Short mmCIF file of C-alpha atoms in Angstrom, two decimals:
data_model
loop_
_atom_site.label_atom_id
_atom_site.label_comp_id
_atom_site.label_asym_id
_atom_site.label_seq_id
_atom_site.Cartn_x
_atom_site.Cartn_y
_atom_site.Cartn_z
CA MET B 18 40.13 35.97 -19.51
CA ILE B 19 39.20 33.05 -17.33
CA GLU B 20 41.82 31.96 -14.84
CA TYR B 21 42.77 28.31 -14.61
CA ASN B 22 41.25 27.89 -11.13
CA THR B 23 38.02 29.54 -12.21
CA LEU B 24 37.84 27.23 -15.21
CA ILE B 25 38.12 24.17 -12.96
CA VAL B 26 35.36 25.50 -10.73
CA LEU B 27 33.20 26.28 -13.76
CA ILE B 28 33.54 22.73 -15.03
CA GLY B 29 32.73 21.37 -11.58
CA THR B 30 29.58 23.42 -11.03
CA SER B 31 28.40 22.82 -14.60
CA LEU B 32 28.56 19.07 -14.00
CA LEU B 33 26.77 19.64 -10.72
CA GLY B 34 24.01 21.54 -12.55
CA LEU B 35 23.74 18.73 -15.07
CA SER B 36 23.33 15.98 -12.51
CA ALA B 37 21.01 18.08 -10.32
CA GLY B 38 18.81 18.66 -13.36
CA VAL B 39 18.72 14.92 -14.13
CA VAL B 40 18.14 13.68 -10.56
CA GLY B 41 15.72 16.56 -10.04
CA VAL B 42 13.37 15.18 -12.70
CA PHE B 43 12.74 12.12 -10.56
CA ALA B 44 12.61 14.21 -7.39
CA VAL B 45 9.92 16.44 -8.91
CA LEU B 46 7.94 13.55 -10.42
CA ARG B 47 8.04 11.68 -7.11
CA ARG B 48 6.99 14.90 -5.33
CA ARG B 49 10.13 15.20 -3.29
CA ALA B 50 10.78 18.87 -4.08
CA LEU B 51 9.88 20.19 -0.62
CA ILE B 52 11.60 17.33 1.16
CA GLY B 53 14.76 18.22 -0.78
CA ASP B 54 14.46 21.83 0.34
CA ALA B 55 14.05 20.70 3.96
CA LEU B 56 17.07 18.44 3.61
CA GLY B 57 19.17 21.31 2.28
CA HIS B 58 18.26 23.59 5.19
CA ALA B 59 18.64 20.80 7.73
CA THR B 60 22.29 20.27 6.76
CA LEU B 61 23.38 23.52 8.38
CA PRO B 62 23.70 22.49 12.07
CA GLY B 63 25.65 19.36 11.11
CA LEU B 64 28.00 21.39 8.98
CA TRP B 65 28.87 23.69 11.87
CA ILE B 66 29.06 20.93 14.48
CA ALA B 67 31.53 19.10 12.23
CA PHE B 68 33.58 22.30 12.02
CA TRP B 69 33.34 22.84 15.78
CA LEU B 70 34.44 19.26 16.59
CA THR B 71 37.36 19.12 14.17
CA GLY B 72 38.28 22.78 13.86
CA GLN B 73 38.93 22.15 10.17
CA ARG B 74 37.35 23.79 7.19
CA SER B 75 37.88 20.70 5.06
CA LEU B 76 35.04 19.97 2.67
CA PRO B 77 34.74 16.18 3.16
CA ILE B 78 34.43 16.64 6.95
CA LEU B 79 31.91 19.47 6.69
CA LEU B 80 29.82 17.59 4.14
CA THR B 81 29.79 14.47 6.31
CA GLY B 82 28.39 16.53 9.18
CA ALA B 83 25.92 18.10 6.76
CA LEU B 84 24.79 14.67 5.57
CA VAL B 85 24.20 13.42 9.12
CA SER B 86 22.01 16.33 10.12
CA GLY B 87 20.23 16.43 6.75
CA VAL B 88 19.29 12.76 7.06
CA LEU B 89 18.29 13.34 10.69
CA GLY B 90 15.95 16.09 9.49
CA ILE B 91 14.32 13.76 6.93
CA TRP B 92 13.98 11.10 9.59
CA VAL B 93 12.26 13.53 11.96
CA ILE B 94 9.81 14.46 9.19
CA ALA B 95 9.00 10.78 8.62
CA LEU B 96 8.66 10.20 12.36
CA LEU B 97 6.31 13.15 12.84
CA ARG B 98 4.16 11.93 9.96
CA LYS B 99 4.01 8.42 11.35
CA THR B 100 3.41 9.05 15.02
CA THR B 101 1.36 12.23 15.04
CA ARG B 102 -1.59 13.73 13.19
CA LEU B 103 0.60 16.45 11.66
CA LYS B 104 0.35 16.65 7.89
CA GLU B 105 3.41 16.49 5.68
CA ASP B 106 3.59 20.22 4.90
CA VAL B 107 3.58 21.06 8.61
CA ALA B 108 6.26 18.47 9.39
CA ILE B 109 8.46 19.74 6.56
CA ALA B 110 8.08 23.42 7.47
CA LEU B 111 8.76 22.64 11.11
CA VAL B 112 11.95 20.64 10.50
CA LEU B 113 13.21 23.05 7.88
CA SER B 114 12.92 26.11 10.08
CA VAL B 115 14.01 24.57 13.40
CA PHE B 116 17.10 22.87 11.95
CA PHE B 117 18.05 25.97 10.00
CA GLY B 118 17.51 28.16 13.03
CA ALA B 119 19.70 25.85 15.11
CA GLY B 120 22.35 26.01 12.37
CA ILE B 121 22.41 29.81 12.47
CA VAL B 122 22.60 29.85 16.29
CA ILE B 123 25.59 27.49 16.26
CA GLN B 124 27.24 29.46 13.46
CA LYS B 125 26.97 32.74 15.37
CA MET B 126 28.40 31.11 18.51
CA LEU B 127 31.33 29.73 16.55
CA GLN B 128 31.98 32.99 14.77
CA ALA B 129 32.03 34.82 18.11
CA ARG B 130 34.57 32.35 19.47
CA HIS B 131 36.95 31.82 16.52
CA SER B 132 36.85 35.22 14.96
CA SER B 133 39.50 34.28 12.40
CA GLY B 134 39.10 30.53 11.72
CA ALA B 135 35.41 30.76 11.09
CA SER B 136 35.69 33.57 8.60
CA GLY B 137 34.12 32.64 5.30
CA LEU B 138 31.65 30.32 6.99
CA ASN B 139 28.97 32.57 5.53
CA ASP B 140 29.99 31.24 2.13
CA PHE B 141 28.12 28.05 2.91
CA LEU B 142 24.83 29.87 3.29
CA LEU B 143 24.66 31.25 -0.21
CA GLY B 144 27.61 29.60 -1.91
CA HIS B 145 30.77 31.24 -3.12
CA ALA B 146 32.36 29.79 -6.23
CA ALA B 147 35.66 31.63 -5.85
CA THR B 148 36.54 29.87 -2.58
CA ILE B 149 36.24 26.34 -4.00
CA ASN B 150 39.61 24.69 -4.58
CA ARG B 151 40.70 21.91 -6.91
CA ASP B 152 40.30 19.09 -4.37
CA ASP B 153 36.79 20.29 -3.61
CA VAL B 154 35.95 20.27 -7.29
CA GLN B 155 37.20 16.70 -7.59
CA LEU B 156 34.93 15.62 -4.76
CA LEU B 157 31.93 17.37 -6.28
CA VAL B 158 32.60 15.93 -9.71
CA SER B 159 32.82 12.35 -8.45
CA LEU B 160 29.62 12.76 -6.45
CA THR B 161 27.71 14.14 -9.39
CA LEU B 162 29.06 11.59 -11.88
CA ALA B 163 28.04 8.79 -9.52
CA CYS B 164 24.50 10.19 -9.46
CA LEU B 165 24.38 10.38 -13.25
CA ALA B 166 25.60 6.80 -13.54
CA VAL B 167 22.93 5.49 -11.15
CA VAL B 168 20.17 7.24 -13.10
CA ALA B 169 21.52 5.88 -16.40
CA ILE B 170 21.70 2.30 -15.10
CA LEU B 171 18.39 2.31 -13.20
CA PHE B 172 16.40 4.46 -15.64
CA LYS B 173 13.64 1.87 -16.15
CA GLU B 174 13.37 1.00 -12.45
CA LEU B 175 13.29 4.63 -11.25
CA LYS B 176 10.73 5.53 -13.91
CA MET B 177 8.40 2.74 -12.80
CA VAL B 178 8.69 3.50 -9.09
CA ALA B 179 8.20 7.22 -9.67
CA PHE B 180 5.05 6.55 -11.72
CA ASP B 181 3.39 3.72 -9.79
CA ALA B 182 5.20 2.35 -6.74
CA ALA B 183 2.43 -0.08 -5.75
CA PHE B 184 2.39 -1.69 -9.18
CA ALA B 185 6.18 -2.03 -9.08
CA GLN B 186 5.99 -3.65 -5.66
CA VAL B 187 3.41 -6.21 -6.79
CA GLN B 188 5.77 -7.17 -9.62
CA GLY B 189 8.39 -7.88 -6.97
CA TRP B 190 10.52 -4.74 -7.28
CA PRO B 191 11.88 -3.39 -3.99
CA ALA B 192 9.94 -0.15 -4.33
CA GLY B 193 10.87 1.03 -0.84
CA ARG B 194 14.59 0.57 -1.45
CA LEU B 195 14.46 2.19 -4.89
CA ASP B 196 12.66 5.12 -3.28
CA PHE B 197 15.38 5.28 -0.65
CA LEU B 198 18.03 5.23 -3.36
CA LEU B 199 16.31 8.17 -5.03
CA MET B 200 16.38 10.01 -1.69
CA LEU B 201 20.12 9.26 -1.45
CA LEU B 202 20.68 10.70 -4.93
CA ILE B 203 18.73 13.81 -3.93
CA ALA B 204 20.83 14.12 -0.76
CA ALA B 205 24.08 13.62 -2.70
CA VAL B 206 23.24 16.34 -5.21
CA ILE B 207 22.18 18.76 -2.48
CA LEU B 208 25.42 18.13 -0.57
CA ALA B 209 27.50 18.52 -3.69
CA GLY B 210 25.73 21.80 -4.33
CA ILE B 211 26.47 23.31 -0.91
CA PRO B 212 29.91 24.85 -1.65
CA ALA B 213 28.77 26.46 -4.89
CA VAL B 214 25.10 27.20 -4.27
CA GLY B 215 24.83 27.17 -0.47
CA VAL B 216 22.46 25.31 1.88
CA LEU B 217 19.67 27.83 1.37
CA LEU B 218 19.30 27.36 -2.35
CA SER B 219 20.98 24.03 -3.07
CA ALA B 220 17.68 22.21 -3.50
CA SER B 221 16.48 24.74 -6.08
CA LEU B 222 18.77 23.16 -8.69
CA LEU B 223 16.69 20.00 -8.28
CA VAL B 224 13.42 21.81 -8.83
CA ILE B 225 13.70 24.68 -11.31
CA PRO B 226 15.27 22.91 -14.34
CA PRO B 227 12.85 19.92 -14.27
CA ALA B 228 9.86 22.24 -13.89
CA ALA B 229 11.07 24.27 -16.87
CA ALA B 230 11.86 21.17 -18.95
CA ARG B 231 8.33 19.82 -18.49
CA PHE B 232 7.01 22.79 -20.50
CA TRP B 233 8.89 21.55 -23.57
CA THR B 234 8.19 17.82 -23.62
CA GLN B 235 5.69 15.10 -22.73
CA ARG B 236 8.31 12.32 -22.45
CA LEU B 237 10.70 11.34 -19.71
CA ALA B 238 13.95 10.87 -21.65
CA PRO B 239 13.88 14.28 -23.39
CA MET B 240 12.80 15.85 -20.11
CA LEU B 241 15.93 14.43 -18.45
CA ALA B 242 18.16 15.75 -21.24
CA LEU B 243 16.56 19.19 -21.27
CA SER B 244 16.53 19.51 -17.50
CA GLY B 245 20.16 18.43 -17.24
CA GLY B 246 21.11 20.90 -19.98
CA MET B 247 19.28 23.79 -18.34
CA GLY B 248 20.80 22.98 -14.95
CA MET B 249 24.24 22.94 -16.53
CA VAL B 250 23.81 26.29 -18.30
CA ALA B 251 22.33 27.97 -15.21
CA ALA B 252 25.16 26.70 -13.01
CA PHE B 253 27.79 27.76 -15.54
CA VAL B 254 26.45 31.27 -16.05
CA GLY B 255 25.77 31.81 -12.36
CA THR B 256 29.21 30.59 -11.30
CA PHE B 257 30.89 32.66 -13.97
CA LEU B 258 29.17 35.84 -12.84
CA SER B 259 29.92 35.08 -9.20
CA ALA B 260 33.60 34.51 -9.95
CA ARG B 261 33.74 37.73 -11.99
CA PHE B 262 32.10 40.03 -9.48
CA GLU B 263 33.47 40.02 -5.97
CA ASN B 264 30.21 40.56 -4.06
CA LEU B 265 27.99 38.32 -6.09
CA ALA B 266 27.13 35.09 -4.21
CA ALA B 267 26.94 32.10 -6.53
CA GLY B 268 23.76 30.54 -5.16
CA PRO B 269 21.34 33.40 -5.75
CA THR B 270 22.93 34.18 -9.12
CA ILE B 271 22.53 30.58 -10.33
CA VAL B 272 18.95 30.50 -9.10
CA VAL B 273 18.09 33.78 -10.83
CA VAL B 274 19.55 32.50 -14.10
CA ALA B 275 17.61 29.23 -13.74
CA GLY B 276 14.48 31.20 -12.90
CA ALA B 277 14.88 33.22 -16.11
CA GLY B 278 15.11 29.93 -18.02
CA PHE B 279 11.93 28.78 -16.29
CA LEU B 280 10.09 31.96 -17.30
CA VAL B 281 11.16 31.61 -20.93
CA SER B 282 10.12 27.94 -20.92
CA PHE B 283 6.76 28.77 -19.40
CA LEU B 284 6.07 31.51 -21.95
CA PHE B 285 7.34 29.75 -25.07
CA GLY B 286 7.31 26.01 -24.31
CA PRO B 287 4.56 24.12 -26.14
CA HIS B 288 3.19 22.76 -22.85
CA GLY B 289 3.52 25.95 -20.83
CA ALA B 290 1.38 29.07 -21.03
CA SER B 291 0.03 28.07 -24.46
CA ASP B 292 -1.77 25.13 -22.83
CA TRP B 293 -4.16 27.68 -21.34
CA MET B 294 -5.42 28.80 -24.73
CA ARG B 295 -6.26 25.28 -25.84
CA PRO B 296 -9.59 23.71 -24.88
CA ALA B 297 -9.55 20.55 -22.79
CA PRO B 298 -8.67 17.56 -25.01
CA ARG B 299 -11.98 15.78 -24.59
CA LEU B 300 -14.98 15.58 -22.33
CA GLU B 301 -16.00 12.53 -20.39
CA GLU B 302 -19.11 10.88 -21.72
CA PRO B 303 -21.71 11.28 -18.94
CA ALA B 304 -22.73 8.08 -17.19
CA PRO B 305 -26.08 6.74 -18.37
CA MET J 10 -2.33 -33.23 -2.40
CA THR J 11 -2.09 -33.26 -6.20
CA PRO J 12 -1.39 -30.01 -8.05
CA GLY J 13 -4.84 -30.14 -9.62
CA THR J 14 -6.53 -29.64 -6.28
CA LEU J 15 -4.44 -26.69 -5.15
CA PRO J 16 -6.75 -23.69 -4.82
CA ILE J 17 -6.10 -20.69 -7.05
CA LEU J 18 -6.52 -18.42 -4.06
CA ASP J 19 -6.58 -19.44 -0.43
CA VAL J 20 -7.06 -16.73 2.18
CA HIS J 21 -6.90 -18.20 5.66
CA ASP J 22 -7.97 -16.43 8.86
CA VAL J 23 -6.73 -13.04 7.67
CA THR J 24 -7.05 -9.96 9.85
CA VAL J 25 -5.83 -6.53 8.79
CA ALA J 26 -5.89 -3.36 10.87
CA TYR J 27 -5.07 0.29 10.30
CA GLN J 28 -3.83 1.78 13.57
CA ARG J 29 -5.52 -0.90 15.68
CA LYS J 30 -8.86 -0.49 13.95
CA PRO J 31 -9.64 -3.77 12.17
CA VAL J 32 -10.61 -3.35 8.52
CA LEU J 33 -10.69 -7.07 7.79
CA TRP J 34 -11.62 -9.57 10.44
CA ASN J 35 -10.91 -13.32 10.25
CA ILE J 36 -11.39 -13.67 6.53
CA ASP J 37 -11.49 -17.23 5.19
CA LEU J 38 -11.83 -17.47 1.46
CA THR J 39 -10.99 -20.11 -1.15
CA LEU J 40 -11.30 -20.11 -4.92
CA HIS J 41 -10.82 -23.46 -6.64
CA GLN J 42 -11.94 -22.78 -10.20
CA PRO J 43 -11.13 -19.98 -12.66
CA ARG J 44 -13.87 -17.44 -12.14
CA LEU J 45 -14.84 -13.86 -12.81
CA VAL J 46 -15.28 -12.67 -9.22
CA ASP J 47 -16.84 -9.49 -7.85
CA ILE J 48 -15.92 -8.20 -4.41
CA VAL J 49 -19.02 -6.40 -3.10
CA GLY J 50 -19.51 -4.35 0.05
CA PRO J 51 -20.27 -0.85 1.35
CA ASN J 52 -17.65 1.89 1.69
CA GLY J 53 -15.09 0.98 4.32
CA ALA J 54 -15.90 -2.73 4.02
CA GLY J 55 -12.26 -3.52 3.21
CA LYS J 56 -12.65 -4.29 -0.51
CA THR J 57 -9.46 -2.50 -1.58
CA THR J 58 -7.71 -3.67 1.56
CA ILE J 59 -8.31 -7.34 0.86
CA ILE J 60 -6.70 -6.93 -2.57
CA LYS J 61 -3.78 -5.04 -1.05
CA ALA J 62 -3.41 -7.67 1.65
CA ILE J 63 -3.32 -10.49 -0.90
CA LEU J 64 -0.71 -8.57 -2.92
CA GLY J 65 1.46 -7.84 0.10
CA LEU J 66 0.86 -4.08 0.00
CA VAL J 67 -0.51 -3.94 3.55
CA PRO J 68 0.73 -6.07 6.47
CA LEU J 69 -1.41 -8.84 7.92
CA VAL J 70 -2.11 -8.82 11.66
CA SER J 71 -2.72 -12.55 11.44
CA GLY J 72 -3.51 -15.26 8.92
CA SER J 73 -1.92 -16.58 5.76
CA ILE J 74 -2.46 -16.26 2.03
CA HIS J 75 -1.54 -18.71 -0.71
CA MET J 76 -1.96 -18.51 -4.45
CA PHE J 77 -1.63 -21.66 -6.55
CA GLY J 78 -0.51 -23.30 -3.31
CA LYS J 79 2.47 -20.98 -2.93
CA HIS J 80 3.47 -17.81 -1.15
CA LEU J 81 3.22 -14.49 -2.97
CA GLU J 82 7.00 -14.25 -3.45
CA ASP J 83 7.03 -17.42 -5.55
CA VAL J 84 4.11 -16.54 -7.84
CA ARG J 85 4.54 -12.81 -8.52
CA GLY J 86 5.03 -13.50 -12.22
CA ARG J 87 1.53 -15.01 -12.42
CA ILE J 88 -0.24 -12.07 -10.80
CA GLY J 89 -1.63 -8.98 -12.50
CA TYR J 90 -2.72 -5.82 -10.69
CA VAL J 91 -4.78 -2.83 -11.74
CA PRO J 92 -4.79 -0.21 -8.98
CA GLN J 93 -7.43 2.52 -8.69
CA ARG J 94 -7.04 5.05 -11.45
CA GLU J 95 -6.60 7.95 -8.98
CA SER J 96 -3.56 6.27 -7.45
CA VAL J 97 -1.15 7.68 -10.06
CA ASP J 98 -0.31 11.08 -11.52
CA TRP J 99 -1.69 11.22 -15.06
CA ASP J 100 0.43 14.30 -15.82
CA PHE J 101 3.47 12.04 -15.66
CA PRO J 102 5.56 12.50 -18.82
CA VAL J 103 5.09 9.06 -20.36
CA SER J 104 3.19 7.76 -23.38
CA VAL J 105 0.42 5.18 -23.32
CA LEU J 106 2.88 2.65 -24.79
CA ASP J 107 5.44 3.42 -22.03
CA VAL J 108 2.85 2.58 -19.37
CA VAL J 109 1.84 -0.68 -21.04
CA LEU J 110 5.52 -1.65 -21.36
CA MET J 111 5.80 -1.43 -17.56
CA GLY J 112 3.78 -4.64 -17.50
CA THR J 113 6.80 -6.41 -19.01
CA TYR J 114 9.33 -5.03 -16.50
CA GLY J 115 8.78 -7.89 -14.06
CA ARG J 116 9.85 -10.47 -16.62
CA LEU J 117 12.72 -8.32 -17.90
CA GLY J 118 14.30 -8.04 -14.46
CA TRP J 119 17.01 -5.61 -13.42
CA PHE J 120 18.72 -3.29 -15.93
CA ARG J 121 17.32 -4.85 -19.12
CA ARG J 122 15.30 -2.46 -21.24
CA PRO J 123 12.22 -3.48 -23.22
CA GLY J 124 13.15 -4.58 -26.75
CA LYS J 125 11.26 -5.46 -29.92
CA PRO J 126 9.33 -8.45 -28.49
CA GLU J 127 8.14 -6.40 -25.52
CA ILE J 128 7.09 -3.49 -27.73
CA ALA J 129 5.21 -5.85 -30.06
CA LEU J 130 3.45 -7.39 -27.07
CA ALA J 131 2.53 -3.95 -25.71
CA HIS J 132 0.98 -2.96 -29.05
CA GLU J 133 -0.96 -6.21 -29.07
CA CYS J 134 -2.29 -5.55 -25.56
CA LEU J 135 -3.30 -2.02 -26.59
CA ALA J 136 -5.19 -3.46 -29.56
CA GLN J 137 -7.05 -5.81 -27.21
CA VAL J 138 -8.41 -2.86 -25.24
CA GLY J 139 -9.10 -0.86 -28.42
CA LEU J 140 -6.40 1.75 -27.89
CA HIS J 141 -4.00 0.87 -30.72
CA ASP J 142 -4.30 4.36 -32.19
CA PHE J 143 -3.38 5.99 -28.87
CA ALA J 144 0.03 4.40 -28.25
CA ASP J 145 1.98 7.65 -28.63
CA ARG J 146 -0.34 9.89 -26.62
CA GLN J 147 0.76 11.33 -23.32
CA ILE J 148 -1.42 9.56 -20.73
CA GLY J 149 -3.01 12.80 -19.47
CA GLN J 150 -4.60 13.32 -22.88
CA LEU J 151 -6.87 10.30 -22.48
CA SER J 152 -10.40 10.18 -21.12
CA GLY J 153 -10.99 8.43 -17.81
CA GLY J 154 -12.20 5.30 -19.55
CA GLN J 155 -9.19 5.25 -21.86
CA GLN J 156 -6.87 5.67 -18.89
CA GLN J 157 -8.53 2.70 -17.24
CA ARG J 158 -8.10 0.65 -20.42
CA THR J 159 -4.43 1.67 -20.52
CA PHE J 160 -4.04 0.19 -17.03
CA LEU J 161 -5.83 -2.92 -18.23
CA ALA J 162 -3.47 -3.23 -21.21
CA ARG J 163 -0.52 -2.88 -18.82
CA THR J 164 -1.77 -5.78 -16.76
CA LEU J 165 -2.42 -7.85 -19.92
CA ALA J 166 1.26 -7.33 -20.74
CA GLN J 167 2.04 -8.99 -17.41
CA GLN J 168 0.60 -12.20 -18.94
CA ALA J 169 -0.70 -13.28 -15.57
CA ASP J 170 -3.04 -16.09 -14.49
CA LEU J 171 -4.67 -14.30 -11.56
CA TYR J 172 -5.79 -10.68 -11.87
CA PHE J 173 -6.82 -8.12 -9.26
CA LEU J 174 -8.69 -5.05 -10.48
CA ASP J 175 -9.59 -2.24 -8.09
CA GLU J 176 -12.67 -0.42 -9.39
CA PRO J 177 -11.98 -0.67 -13.11
CA PHE J 178 -15.48 0.59 -13.90
CA ALA J 179 -15.30 3.71 -11.72
CA GLY J 180 -15.82 6.90 -13.71
CA VAL J 181 -15.56 5.31 -17.15
CA ASP J 182 -17.78 6.04 -20.15
CA ALA J 183 -20.24 3.48 -21.50
CA ALA J 184 -18.00 2.43 -24.39
CA SER J 185 -15.08 1.76 -22.04
CA GLU J 186 -17.32 -0.15 -19.65
CA ARG J 187 -18.41 -2.44 -22.49
CA ALA J 188 -14.81 -2.91 -23.67
CA ILE J 189 -13.57 -3.71 -20.16
CA GLN J 190 -16.44 -6.09 -19.50
CA ALA J 191 -15.85 -7.98 -22.77
CA LEU J 192 -12.17 -8.30 -21.97
CA LEU J 193 -12.79 -9.66 -18.47
CA GLN J 194 -15.03 -12.35 -19.91
CA LYS J 195 -12.38 -13.20 -22.49
CA LEU J 196 -9.84 -13.63 -19.71
CA ARG J 197 -12.18 -15.88 -17.76
CA ASP J 198 -12.88 -17.94 -20.90
CA ALA J 199 -9.11 -18.32 -21.34
CA GLY J 200 -8.98 -19.98 -17.91
CA LYS J 201 -7.80 -16.96 -15.92
CA THR J 202 -9.20 -15.87 -12.59
CA VAL J 203 -10.15 -12.21 -12.21
CA LEU J 204 -11.09 -10.54 -8.92
CA VAL J 205 -12.78 -7.18 -9.35
CA VAL J 206 -13.92 -4.51 -6.92
CA HIS J 207 -17.10 -3.20 -8.48
CA HIS J 208 -19.76 -0.92 -6.99
CA ASP J 209 -22.72 -0.97 -9.33
CA LEU J 210 -24.91 -3.69 -7.88
CA ARG J 211 -27.32 -3.58 -10.83
CA THR J 212 -24.72 -5.05 -13.17
CA VAL J 213 -23.31 -7.66 -10.79
CA PRO J 214 -25.46 -10.62 -11.92
CA SER J 215 -24.80 -10.04 -15.62
CA TYR J 216 -21.05 -9.34 -15.26
CA PHE J 217 -19.82 -11.85 -12.69
CA ASP J 218 -20.18 -15.57 -12.03
CA HIS J 219 -18.85 -15.50 -8.45
CA VAL J 220 -19.51 -12.96 -5.72
CA ILE J 221 -17.67 -12.21 -2.49
CA LEU J 222 -19.79 -10.20 -0.05
CA LEU J 223 -17.65 -8.33 2.40
CA ASN J 224 -18.17 -5.98 5.30
CA VAL J 225 -15.06 -6.22 7.47
CA ARG J 226 -16.15 -9.82 8.01
CA LEU J 227 -16.80 -12.17 5.13
CA ILE J 228 -20.56 -12.35 4.66
CA ALA J 229 -20.64 -14.90 1.85
CA SER J 230 -18.63 -16.19 -1.07
CA GLY J 231 -19.95 -18.38 -3.89
CA PRO J 232 -21.59 -18.56 -7.30
CA THR J 233 -23.59 -15.43 -8.05
CA ALA J 234 -26.85 -17.35 -8.40
CA GLU J 235 -26.53 -18.79 -4.89
CA VAL J 236 -24.90 -15.97 -2.99
CA PHE J 237 -26.21 -12.73 -4.50
CA THR J 238 -29.46 -12.86 -2.56
CA GLU J 239 -31.53 -10.20 -0.87
CA GLU J 240 -30.80 -11.75 2.52
CA ASN J 241 -27.03 -11.68 2.04
CA LEU J 242 -27.14 -8.14 0.69
CA HIS J 243 -29.10 -7.07 3.77
CA LYS J 244 -26.43 -8.63 5.95
CA THR J 245 -23.69 -6.89 3.96
CA TYR J 246 -25.21 -3.43 3.77
CA GLY J 247 -27.00 -3.48 7.11
CA GLY J 248 -29.82 -1.02 7.58
CA ARG J 249 -28.83 1.37 4.84
CA LEU J 250 -32.34 1.67 3.50
CA THR J 251 -31.61 4.07 0.68
CA ILE J 252 -29.83 1.43 -1.29
CA LEU J 253 -32.05 -1.48 -0.41
CA ASP J 254 -34.43 -0.68 -3.26
CA THR J 255 -31.56 -0.89 -5.69
CA LEU J 256 -30.56 -4.22 -4.20
CA SER J 257 -34.03 -5.70 -4.48
CA GLN J 258 -34.16 -4.50 -8.06
CA ALA J 259 -30.80 -6.14 -8.74
CA VAL J 260 -31.94 -9.43 -7.26
CA ARG J 261 -35.21 -9.35 -9.20
CA ASP J 262 -33.26 -8.66 -12.41
CA GLN J 263 -31.13 -11.66 -11.68
CA GLU J 264 -34.13 -13.89 -11.09
CA ARG J 265 -35.65 -12.74 -14.38
CA SER J 266 -32.50 -13.40 -16.39
CA PRO J 267 -32.02 -17.02 -17.50
#
């Protein structure tokens, strides 16, 4: 039997998986997958500093701190790219590891000091579905529904900017601001994923379902539906298993389930492994 | 000044730099009549940059640009743009028709989705570039030339008066080159102005009626017959001897043609 509290959490994380799958399609198409991962890792120091300053383990406070340091991490990546010769992969790897390292250092200091109050802080690393309460679920659900609504309303605009930002800009669309909005959606989904999936793996929900969905379709709308569906199923199954078995962290379980879906999609999707067997569609006519 | 005398394009004293290195220096350029214009110059001459500067995609260090006597913001609806083919991801999950429909997004404005009139227009534009049978293909399943024609159809759907095309002939097959060339002439005959970045100097005299020679500075701008001369090409390409033979050949071809 599923307890009432578990059911609430299951609904919450399933919705989270759905909206991560949908937002993730744009993140993947706009090549923001690694940035999302860096953002997820960079939330950790802010999360602990928020806890240290307030002494409370309340989710809105912790997530606010997480947002601040996550955005700071993204900003540092942009700054490094702009002012130095470092390439993007170096900037991302650097921010991801340094911020995450700082987060762990602060966490260990806090855990040494408040041996009781800081117990369960490890849950935020890998996620722990059982410790989420009803208020938390409400917060997560409103965040994820807001993301879904934005994608539904701005479908055409996001599609154009993801495909060809310069063309959109020449037409007069605020490509930079739409891009920023997409980054906000990515950040919102990652933050909403922290309690259930953890900072380490939160961004994976943005990446695995869209990558798997692409193996089944050549169109954006079905890709969004499929990716959202896969994210939802992975989050549901992973959360369920984590709630059932005491020592099973939700994050890794969800990711393993999603990864299994990816493997199946790759093997059996019409645009996955079978693409290898087919010859290239056509050859270029050589120039005269 | 009466509206009839307003230049189609007026580039005044424009300088553009990337990290303090000037790529365009004091460019003054005016187009009064609808023309099919080629922007010619060696690599790094600023050909793509001048298009991007006119379209507001790179900041100006100094100078001003007007189209139809107005600032860019007020004439966006009259401007079409075809970026370099490599600038987008052709694995993107959209159909050829989807891409062409993006040309109508500017007129549709926020939130409104393309409806029947837009879809009919997009099909018409695809027919004009000879791709009507390819509307439902995913864009990655096209040849390079077909991809370029898809971009052209998208800009036709913009229904613009002034077009900027960045290397539309690069890496396309002979059939696509002919189709693109015919379409550009049709646009010019319909009273539109088309500015094209095009590398193959041999075809310049037969394709274009106005040439802009550029190498960071403006070397010359005028009717092909007057401006596309050996002397100007020498000035534009400097001492790069390997290509000078090609240039002389191009000029001789032009002199031979009526």
